[in-house]
Amino acid sequence: DIFTMRQDSTCGALTQLDVSDNDFRAPGTAALVHMLVKCCSTLKHFNISGNNIGETGAGHLSELLRAKEGSQFTHFKVARNRLGDAGGAVVLNAILHSDQRKSIEVLDMSHNELAENTVEVAGNLLADFKTVLLELDLSWNLIRQNCAVDVFEGLRVNRRLQVLNICWNGLGSDLAMHKLGDALKVCMLHTLNIGHCNILGTGAHLIAPGLKKNMTLQRLILDGNNIKQAGARALYKASLLAGRGDERVQLSTVDCNLGILDSQSFNKAEPAGKYSLDMSTPYDRVTFIELMSLVWEGKGVFMAFPPPRMDEKYNGDFRPYTIRLPETSEEEDWWVPETGLLEFSFGSLRTSVTSHDAMTKDELSQLVSVLGDREKKERDRLDAIRAFCEGDTFLHFDQVVNIMETHLKENR
């Protein structure tokens, strides 16, 4: 027990200590921290998960983390402890305001009922240039809607984090997904798990622009989000444009309702219609950019009648507006208004299926990879085909033969 360890002269040589899944609670945590601070300064891996230490126990862990002559941890796991939002903030503040931010590489705070206060500190920790975190687990907490913004803003300036698990939270607000998309353009993540986070098709469209620019991501887990067919298609196509040479992002979209058409989100396969876009909102700006890309590809046109008009001051005073058409393929060079209500009609120039609408080699390779996942159900495979193919991209007969031959070889 703790007191035996305290009397043991070899205690000071400890480098790893796993006391998970006991019932220390706050009093046991206080005794353990007192012993570690007193006689153990070499500890690197510390796991106190599953001990129900609560907010009071979080205060004791803060003492351990702030101890001037204490251990400099590299792995710190405090999952399943009912820390609460206040307790989680106490632990993260102790890391942020001590040298622990310079040493902790793996931090697990999952299953702790964390919310906006903890997330604010987590964002500050990620944004601190001295932070060396490589893996952060915030899954199974109470991170809801816009309070996730702080984490993603911190991620945007972080250059070390490789694994972020924030699944089973309620992240699905448009603002949060827009901030995540911005972060993906520049962050160094290898794995991102945002499964079961109430993300809809609109959220998938907001993530997609960042995914296009990402250079490091290897796996994106979206399981259990109701992104539907158009949202999945946006992410699949975005992943093909990311700059990783021959390597592609592995997208996991189990139970994402890929077989269902979403009437509430933009469908690039069927773009014709009347639009009223609030250009101050991220999702409407992304929709406008998608329409501009169709114009550049020769697949769509902004209609001259009725003429486009803009209400710049949101006071009902609409005036004629000239939409500046793209002159290059670089989206950064396109003129996209950042405010005002923009109304216009858009027409599709697609007349029939041509050879140019066939899947590219990269798209076909990605589809084959998805279909080859043995963990997928038959329904998931069929839904993936729909997400890849229906609308603006089609499978030609020789490509179907290729898929069937590949599938047969892999299942012999």
Short mmCIF file of C-alpha atoms in Angstrom, two decimals:
data_model
loop_
_atom_site.label_atom_id
_atom_site.label_comp_id
_atom_site.label_asym_id
_atom_site.label_seq_id
_atom_site.Cartn_x
_atom_site.Cartn_y
_atom_site.Cartn_z
CA ASP A 1 0.00 0.00 0.00
CA ILE A 2 0.97 3.67 0.03
CA PHE A 3 2.54 3.59 3.46
CA THR A 4 4.66 0.55 2.59
CA MET A 5 5.92 2.38 -0.49
CA ARG A 6 6.70 5.41 1.64
CA GLN A 7 9.01 3.33 3.83
CA ASP A 8 10.64 1.57 0.88
CA SER A 9 13.97 3.18 0.03
CA THR A 10 13.62 2.06 -3.61
CA CYS A 11 10.55 4.21 -4.10
CA GLY A 12 12.70 7.02 -5.41
CA ALA A 13 13.71 4.91 -8.42
CA LEU A 14 10.13 4.55 -9.71
CA THR A 15 9.65 5.58 -13.35
CA GLN A 16 6.19 4.09 -13.95
CA LEU A 17 3.24 3.87 -11.59
CA ASP A 18 -0.17 2.46 -12.52
CA VAL A 19 -2.76 2.65 -9.76
CA SER A 20 -5.78 2.69 -12.07
CA ASP A 21 -9.19 1.19 -11.31
CA ASN A 22 -9.00 1.31 -7.53
CA ASP A 23 -11.18 3.41 -5.26
CA PHE A 24 -8.73 5.95 -3.89
CA ARG A 25 -11.15 8.85 -3.99
CA ALA A 26 -9.88 12.18 -2.64
CA PRO A 27 -8.37 10.96 0.67
CA GLY A 28 -6.37 8.18 -0.99
CA THR A 29 -5.21 10.59 -3.67
CA ALA A 30 -3.99 13.03 -1.01
CA ALA A 31 -1.93 10.30 0.68
CA LEU A 32 -0.48 9.11 -2.62
CA VAL A 33 0.45 12.64 -3.71
CA HIS A 34 2.10 13.35 -0.35
CA MET A 35 4.27 10.24 -0.74
CA LEU A 36 5.21 10.96 -4.35
CA VAL A 37 6.14 14.57 -3.70
CA LYS A 38 8.22 13.55 -0.68
CA CYS A 39 10.26 10.67 -2.03
CA CYS A 40 9.76 10.13 -5.79
CA SER A 41 11.15 12.55 -8.35
CA THR A 42 11.88 10.10 -11.18
CA LEU A 43 8.33 9.14 -12.14
CA LYS A 44 7.58 9.50 -15.87
CA HIS A 45 4.42 7.44 -16.47
CA PHE A 46 1.55 8.00 -14.03
CA ASN A 47 -1.89 6.41 -14.37
CA ILE A 48 -4.53 7.16 -11.74
CA SER A 49 -7.56 6.52 -13.98
CA GLY A 50 -10.74 5.03 -12.58
CA ASN A 51 -10.38 6.12 -8.95
CA ASN A 52 -13.35 8.48 -8.51
CA ILE A 53 -11.11 11.19 -7.11
CA GLY A 54 -13.54 14.03 -7.96
CA GLU A 55 -12.87 17.76 -7.87
CA THR A 56 -11.12 17.55 -4.49
CA GLY A 57 -8.77 14.87 -5.79
CA ALA A 58 -8.04 17.09 -8.78
CA GLY A 59 -6.73 19.68 -6.33
CA HIS A 60 -4.34 17.11 -4.88
CA LEU A 61 -3.11 16.21 -8.39
CA SER A 62 -2.49 19.91 -8.95
CA GLU A 63 -0.10 19.85 -5.98
CA LEU A 64 1.75 16.91 -7.55
CA LEU A 65 2.02 18.63 -10.92
CA ARG A 66 3.21 21.94 -9.45
CA ALA A 67 5.76 20.45 -7.03
CA LYS A 68 9.06 22.20 -7.75
CA GLU A 69 11.21 19.17 -7.01
CA GLY A 70 8.68 16.59 -8.14
CA SER A 71 8.58 14.31 -11.18
CA GLN A 72 8.47 15.64 -14.73
CA PHE A 73 5.88 13.37 -16.29
CA THR A 74 5.74 12.27 -19.92
CA HIS A 75 2.51 10.23 -19.62
CA PHE A 76 -0.29 11.46 -17.35
CA LYS A 77 -3.59 9.56 -17.31
CA VAL A 78 -6.50 10.69 -15.17
CA ALA A 79 -9.50 9.23 -17.05
CA ARG A 80 -12.80 8.09 -15.47
CA ASN A 81 -12.41 10.09 -12.27
CA ARG A 82 -15.49 12.32 -12.17
CA LEU A 83 -13.32 15.39 -12.06
CA GLY A 84 -16.10 17.62 -13.30
CA ASP A 85 -15.50 20.79 -15.28
CA ALA A 86 -13.94 22.68 -12.37
CA GLY A 87 -11.65 19.77 -11.47
CA GLY A 88 -10.53 19.30 -15.07
CA ALA A 89 -9.66 22.98 -15.31
CA VAL A 90 -7.60 22.70 -12.09
CA VAL A 91 -5.53 19.82 -13.52
CA LEU A 92 -4.93 21.49 -16.88
CA ASN A 93 -4.06 24.82 -15.26
CA ALA A 94 -1.47 23.04 -13.14
CA ILE A 95 0.11 21.63 -16.30
CA LEU A 96 -0.11 24.92 -18.18
CA HIS A 97 1.46 26.98 -15.40
CA SER A 98 4.30 24.61 -14.56
CA ASP A 99 7.14 22.91 -16.37
CA GLN A 100 4.90 19.88 -16.92
CA ARG A 101 3.79 21.43 -20.22
CA LYS A 102 7.39 20.98 -21.35
CA SER A 103 7.44 17.25 -20.56
CA ILE A 104 3.95 15.67 -20.79
CA GLU A 105 3.53 14.03 -24.19
CA VAL A 106 0.47 11.84 -23.53
CA LEU A 107 -2.52 13.20 -21.60
CA ASP A 108 -5.75 11.25 -21.03
CA MET A 109 -8.68 13.13 -19.47
CA SER A 110 -11.54 11.13 -20.97
CA HIS A 111 -14.79 10.26 -19.13
CA ASN A 112 -14.63 13.17 -16.68
CA GLU A 113 -17.67 15.38 -17.38
CA LEU A 114 -15.42 18.14 -18.67
CA ALA A 115 -17.03 21.21 -20.26
CA GLU A 116 -16.35 24.83 -21.21
CA ASN A 117 -13.97 25.80 -18.38
CA THR A 118 -11.67 22.83 -18.98
CA VAL A 119 -11.84 23.27 -22.74
CA GLU A 120 -10.79 26.91 -22.47
CA VAL A 121 -7.66 25.89 -20.57
CA ALA A 122 -7.05 23.02 -23.01
CA GLY A 123 -7.06 25.52 -25.87
CA ASN A 124 -4.55 27.71 -24.05
CA LEU A 125 -2.35 24.67 -23.36
CA LEU A 126 -2.34 23.69 -27.03
CA ALA A 127 -1.56 27.25 -28.07
CA ASP A 128 1.43 27.56 -25.72
CA PHE A 129 4.59 27.19 -27.80
CA LYS A 130 6.32 25.33 -24.94
CA THR A 131 3.69 22.57 -24.86
CA VAL A 132 5.07 19.23 -26.11
CA LEU A 133 1.82 17.21 -26.13
CA LEU A 134 1.71 14.49 -28.79
CA GLU A 135 -1.53 12.75 -27.75
CA LEU A 136 -4.61 14.27 -26.10
CA ASP A 137 -7.76 12.35 -25.16
CA LEU A 138 -10.85 14.42 -24.28
CA SER A 139 -13.41 11.80 -25.33
CA TRP A 140 -16.65 11.02 -23.49
CA ASN A 141 -17.08 14.41 -21.86
CA LEU A 142 -19.63 17.25 -21.97
CA ILE A 143 -17.94 19.39 -24.61
CA ARG A 144 -20.94 20.88 -26.39
CA GLN A 145 -21.41 23.08 -29.42
CA ASN A 146 -19.35 26.28 -29.47
CA CYS A 147 -17.32 25.53 -26.34
CA ALA A 148 -15.23 23.22 -28.55
CA VAL A 149 -14.01 26.31 -30.41
CA ASP A 150 -11.23 26.91 -27.85
CA VAL A 151 -9.67 23.50 -28.50
CA PHE A 152 -9.69 23.96 -32.26
CA GLU A 153 -8.28 27.48 -32.06
CA GLY A 154 -5.45 26.12 -29.93
CA LEU A 155 -4.95 23.28 -32.40
CA ARG A 156 -4.62 25.79 -35.23
CA VAL A 157 -1.40 27.22 -33.77
CA ASN A 158 -0.09 23.96 -32.32
CA ARG A 159 2.74 22.26 -34.25
CA ARG A 160 3.30 19.08 -32.22
CA LEU A 161 0.02 17.31 -31.44
CA GLN A 162 -0.34 14.11 -33.49
CA VAL A 163 -3.37 12.36 -31.96
CA LEU A 164 -6.59 14.05 -30.82
CA ASN A 165 -9.49 11.96 -29.55
CA ILE A 166 -12.54 14.08 -28.83
CA CYS A 167 -15.26 11.56 -29.74
CA TRP A 168 -18.58 11.21 -27.92
CA ASN A 169 -19.03 14.92 -27.34
CA GLY A 170 -21.52 17.36 -28.87
CA LEU A 171 -19.22 19.30 -31.17
CA GLY A 172 -21.56 19.73 -34.10
CA SER A 173 -22.10 23.51 -34.26
CA ASP A 174 -21.22 25.24 -37.54
CA LEU A 175 -18.79 27.58 -35.77
CA ALA A 176 -16.91 24.68 -34.13
CA MET A 177 -16.67 22.77 -37.42
CA HIS A 178 -15.47 25.90 -39.21
CA LYS A 179 -12.71 26.33 -36.60
CA LEU A 180 -11.78 22.66 -36.96
CA GLY A 181 -11.54 23.11 -40.73
CA ASP A 182 -9.21 26.09 -40.23
CA ALA A 183 -7.05 24.06 -37.84
CA LEU A 184 -6.78 21.13 -40.25
CA LYS A 185 -5.18 23.39 -42.85
CA VAL A 186 -2.04 23.82 -40.75
CA CYS A 187 -1.95 21.38 -37.81
CA MET A 188 0.27 18.28 -37.59
CA LEU A 189 -2.33 15.69 -36.58
CA HIS A 190 -1.92 12.09 -37.74
CA THR A 191 -5.16 10.82 -36.19
CA LEU A 192 -8.37 12.68 -35.41
CA ASN A 193 -11.36 10.97 -33.79
CA ILE A 194 -14.55 13.03 -33.88
CA GLY A 195 -16.94 10.09 -33.93
CA HIS A 196 -20.39 10.34 -32.31
CA CYS A 197 -20.22 14.12 -31.97
CA ASN A 198 -23.56 15.15 -33.49
CA ILE A 199 -21.89 16.40 -36.67
CA LEU A 200 -24.29 16.86 -39.59
CA GLY A 201 -23.81 17.25 -43.33
CA THR A 202 -23.29 21.00 -42.93
CA GLY A 203 -20.46 20.30 -40.49
CA ALA A 204 -18.82 17.88 -42.92
CA HIS A 205 -18.85 20.58 -45.61
CA LEU A 206 -17.14 22.99 -43.20
CA ILE A 207 -14.42 20.46 -42.35
CA ALA A 208 -13.76 19.62 -46.01
CA PRO A 209 -11.90 22.84 -47.02
CA GLY A 210 -9.37 22.29 -44.23
CA LEU A 211 -8.98 18.62 -45.10
CA LYS A 212 -8.07 19.58 -48.67
CA LYS A 213 -5.07 21.55 -47.39
CA ASN A 214 -3.90 19.10 -44.72
CA MET A 215 -0.44 17.55 -45.19
CA THR A 216 -0.17 15.08 -42.30
CA LEU A 217 -3.50 13.46 -41.42
CA GLN A 218 -3.58 9.69 -41.88
CA ARG A 219 -6.86 8.71 -40.22
CA LEU A 220 -10.10 10.64 -39.69
CA ILE A 221 -12.81 8.86 -37.69
CA LEU A 222 -16.36 10.16 -38.15
CA ASP A 223 -18.36 7.11 -37.06
CA GLY A 224 -21.86 7.71 -35.77
CA ASN A 225 -22.29 11.22 -37.20
CA ASN A 226 -25.34 11.91 -39.34
CA ILE A 227 -23.40 13.48 -42.22
CA LYS A 228 -25.41 11.60 -44.88
CA GLN A 229 -24.48 11.23 -48.52
CA ALA A 230 -23.55 14.78 -49.53
CA GLY A 231 -21.46 15.35 -46.40
CA ALA A 232 -19.54 12.13 -46.92
CA ARG A 233 -18.96 12.93 -50.59
CA ALA A 234 -17.50 16.33 -49.65
CA LEU A 235 -15.04 14.70 -47.25
CA TYR A 236 -14.09 11.85 -49.60
CA LYS A 237 -13.30 14.31 -52.40
CA ALA A 238 -11.45 16.66 -50.05
CA SER A 239 -9.23 13.82 -48.84
CA LEU A 240 -8.13 13.14 -52.42
CA LEU A 241 -6.86 16.70 -52.82
CA ALA A 242 -4.74 16.66 -49.65
CA GLY A 243 -0.99 16.75 -50.27
CA ARG A 244 0.43 13.45 -49.12
CA GLY A 245 1.81 12.03 -52.34
CA ASP A 246 0.47 8.51 -52.82
CA GLU A 247 -0.82 8.23 -49.26
CA ARG A 248 -4.49 8.94 -48.61
CA VAL A 249 -6.43 9.77 -45.51
CA GLN A 250 -8.32 6.76 -44.20
CA LEU A 251 -11.87 7.92 -43.53
CA SER A 252 -14.06 5.88 -41.20
CA THR A 253 -17.75 6.65 -41.75
CA VAL A 254 -19.52 3.71 -40.07
CA ASP A 255 -23.18 4.44 -39.22
CA CYS A 256 -23.13 7.88 -40.86
CA ASN A 257 -26.29 7.32 -42.96
CA LEU A 258 -24.41 7.61 -46.24
CA GLY A 259 -27.36 6.17 -48.14
CA ILE A 260 -29.63 9.08 -47.23
CA LEU A 261 -29.90 12.28 -49.27
CA ASP A 262 -29.82 15.43 -47.11
CA SER A 263 -32.22 18.14 -48.24
CA GLN A 264 -30.80 20.58 -45.68
CA SER A 265 -27.20 20.66 -46.89
CA PHE A 266 -25.66 21.71 -50.20
CA ASN A 267 -25.45 18.97 -52.81
CA LYS A 268 -22.80 19.73 -55.40
CA ALA A 269 -24.29 17.05 -57.67
CA GLU A 270 -27.53 19.05 -57.99
CA PRO A 271 -26.56 22.72 -57.67
CA ALA A 272 -29.26 24.41 -59.78
CA GLY A 273 -31.69 26.69 -57.98
CA LYS A 274 -32.23 29.98 -56.18
CA TYR A 275 -29.83 30.90 -53.37
CA SER A 276 -30.01 33.35 -50.47
CA LEU A 277 -26.69 33.22 -48.64
CA ASP A 278 -25.63 35.06 -45.51
CA MET A 279 -21.96 35.58 -46.32
CA SER A 280 -21.09 36.22 -42.68
CA THR A 281 -21.76 32.54 -41.85
CA PRO A 282 -19.08 29.92 -42.55
CA TYR A 283 -21.42 27.35 -44.12
CA ASP A 284 -22.92 29.81 -46.62
CA ARG A 285 -19.44 30.97 -47.64
CA VAL A 286 -18.38 27.35 -48.21
CA THR A 287 -21.51 26.84 -50.35
CA PHE A 288 -20.60 29.89 -52.43
CA ILE A 289 -17.06 28.59 -52.92
CA GLU A 290 -18.42 25.21 -54.07
CA LEU A 291 -20.56 26.99 -56.66
CA MET A 292 -17.54 28.99 -57.80
CA SER A 293 -15.63 25.72 -58.27
CA LEU A 294 -18.43 24.42 -60.50
CA VAL A 295 -18.14 27.57 -62.62
CA TRP A 296 -14.37 27.05 -62.91
CA GLU A 297 -14.91 23.42 -63.93
CA GLY A 298 -17.43 24.48 -66.57
CA LYS A 299 -20.25 22.62 -64.84
CA GLY A 300 -22.32 25.58 -63.67
CA VAL A 301 -23.13 29.24 -64.19
CA PHE A 302 -24.43 32.19 -62.16
CA MET A 303 -27.61 33.19 -63.98
CA ALA A 304 -27.90 36.69 -65.41
CA PHE A 305 -31.65 36.77 -64.73
CA PRO A 306 -32.84 37.47 -62.18
CA PRO A 307 -29.66 39.49 -61.63
CA PRO A 308 -27.65 38.84 -58.42
CA ARG A 309 -28.26 41.33 -55.63
CA MET A 310 -26.71 42.07 -52.24
CA ASP A 311 -27.99 43.51 -48.97
CA GLU A 312 -24.69 44.65 -47.44
CA LYS A 313 -26.10 46.17 -44.24
CA TYR A 314 -28.84 43.62 -43.51
CA ASN A 315 -31.47 46.35 -43.63
CA GLY A 316 -33.51 45.11 -46.59
CA ASP A 317 -31.79 47.45 -49.04
CA PHE A 318 -30.85 45.02 -51.84
CA ARG A 319 -28.74 46.41 -54.67
CA PRO A 320 -27.38 44.86 -57.88
CA TYR A 321 -24.22 42.87 -57.27
CA THR A 322 -21.58 41.65 -59.69
CA ILE A 323 -20.17 38.24 -58.83
CA ARG A 324 -16.49 38.08 -59.73
CA LEU A 325 -15.91 34.79 -61.53
CA PRO A 326 -12.77 32.74 -60.76
CA GLU A 327 -9.78 33.40 -63.00
CA THR A 328 -7.51 30.70 -61.52
CA SER A 329 -7.98 27.31 -59.89
CA GLU A 330 -6.64 28.63 -56.54
CA GLU A 331 -9.53 29.27 -54.15
CA GLU A 332 -7.42 31.78 -52.21
CA ASP A 333 -7.50 34.04 -55.30
CA TRP A 334 -11.29 34.06 -55.59
CA TRP A 335 -13.32 37.02 -54.43
CA VAL A 336 -15.69 35.79 -51.71
CA PRO A 337 -17.73 38.39 -49.78
CA GLU A 338 -17.43 38.10 -46.00
CA THR A 339 -20.67 39.85 -45.08
CA GLY A 340 -24.09 40.69 -46.47
CA LEU A 341 -27.08 38.77 -47.84
CA LEU A 342 -26.38 37.60 -51.37
CA GLU A 343 -29.23 36.40 -53.59
CA PHE A 344 -28.81 34.81 -57.02
CA SER A 345 -29.85 31.92 -59.23
CA PHE A 346 -27.49 29.19 -60.36
CA GLY A 347 -27.75 26.90 -63.34
CA SER A 348 -26.16 23.51 -64.02
CA LEU A 349 -24.36 23.03 -67.34
CA ARG A 350 -24.27 19.26 -67.08
CA THR A 351 -26.22 17.79 -69.98
CA SER A 352 -25.30 14.08 -69.95
CA VAL A 353 -22.78 11.65 -68.56
CA THR A 354 -19.44 11.88 -70.37
CA SER A 355 -16.07 10.17 -70.04
CA HIS A 356 -14.91 13.17 -67.99
CA ASP A 357 -17.40 12.21 -65.29
CA ALA A 358 -15.75 8.84 -64.70
CA MET A 359 -14.01 8.24 -61.41
CA THR A 360 -10.37 9.22 -61.39
CA LYS A 361 -7.70 6.65 -60.59
CA ASP A 362 -7.29 8.07 -57.08
CA GLU A 363 -11.05 8.07 -56.44
CA LEU A 364 -11.33 4.48 -57.64
CA SER A 365 -8.40 3.42 -55.45
CA GLN A 366 -10.00 5.03 -52.39
CA LEU A 367 -13.36 3.39 -53.09
CA VAL A 368 -11.70 -0.04 -53.44
CA SER A 369 -9.96 0.56 -50.10
CA VAL A 370 -13.27 1.40 -48.42
CA LEU A 371 -15.01 -1.62 -49.92
CA GLY A 372 -12.14 -3.86 -48.80
CA ASP A 373 -12.63 -3.00 -45.13
CA ARG A 374 -13.71 -6.34 -43.65
CA GLU A 375 -15.30 -4.63 -40.65
CA LYS A 376 -17.85 -2.85 -42.83
CA LYS A 377 -21.34 -4.25 -43.19
CA GLU A 378 -22.83 -4.76 -46.66
CA ARG A 379 -25.09 -1.78 -46.08
CA ASP A 380 -22.08 0.41 -45.32
CA ARG A 381 -20.38 -0.73 -48.54
CA LEU A 382 -23.45 0.08 -50.64
CA ASP A 383 -23.80 3.46 -48.96
CA ALA A 384 -20.11 4.19 -49.65
CA ILE A 385 -20.66 3.48 -53.36
CA ARG A 386 -23.57 5.93 -53.37
CA ALA A 387 -21.53 8.60 -51.59
CA PHE A 388 -18.68 8.21 -54.09
CA CYS A 389 -20.69 7.87 -57.26
CA GLU A 390 -24.14 9.38 -57.29
CA GLY A 391 -24.50 12.84 -58.76
CA ASP A 392 -21.34 14.31 -60.28
CA THR A 393 -19.11 11.22 -60.55
CA PHE A 394 -19.91 7.87 -62.12
CA LEU A 395 -18.51 4.36 -62.37
CA HIS A 396 -17.96 3.14 -65.91
CA PHE A 397 -18.30 -0.53 -66.81
CA ASP A 398 -14.56 -1.26 -66.91
CA GLN A 399 -14.18 0.34 -63.45
CA VAL A 400 -16.94 -1.88 -62.06
CA VAL A 401 -15.09 -4.91 -63.46
CA ASN A 402 -11.87 -3.67 -61.83
CA ILE A 403 -13.59 -3.36 -58.43
CA MET A 404 -15.14 -6.82 -58.69
CA GLU A 405 -11.84 -8.46 -59.67
CA THR A 406 -9.97 -6.72 -56.84
CA HIS A 407 -12.65 -7.66 -54.32
CA LEU A 408 -12.62 -11.29 -55.42
CA LYS A 409 -8.83 -11.53 -55.12
CA GLU A 410 -8.83 -10.08 -51.61
CA ASN A 411 -11.55 -12.45 -50.39
CA ARG A 412 -10.17 -15.73 -51.74
#
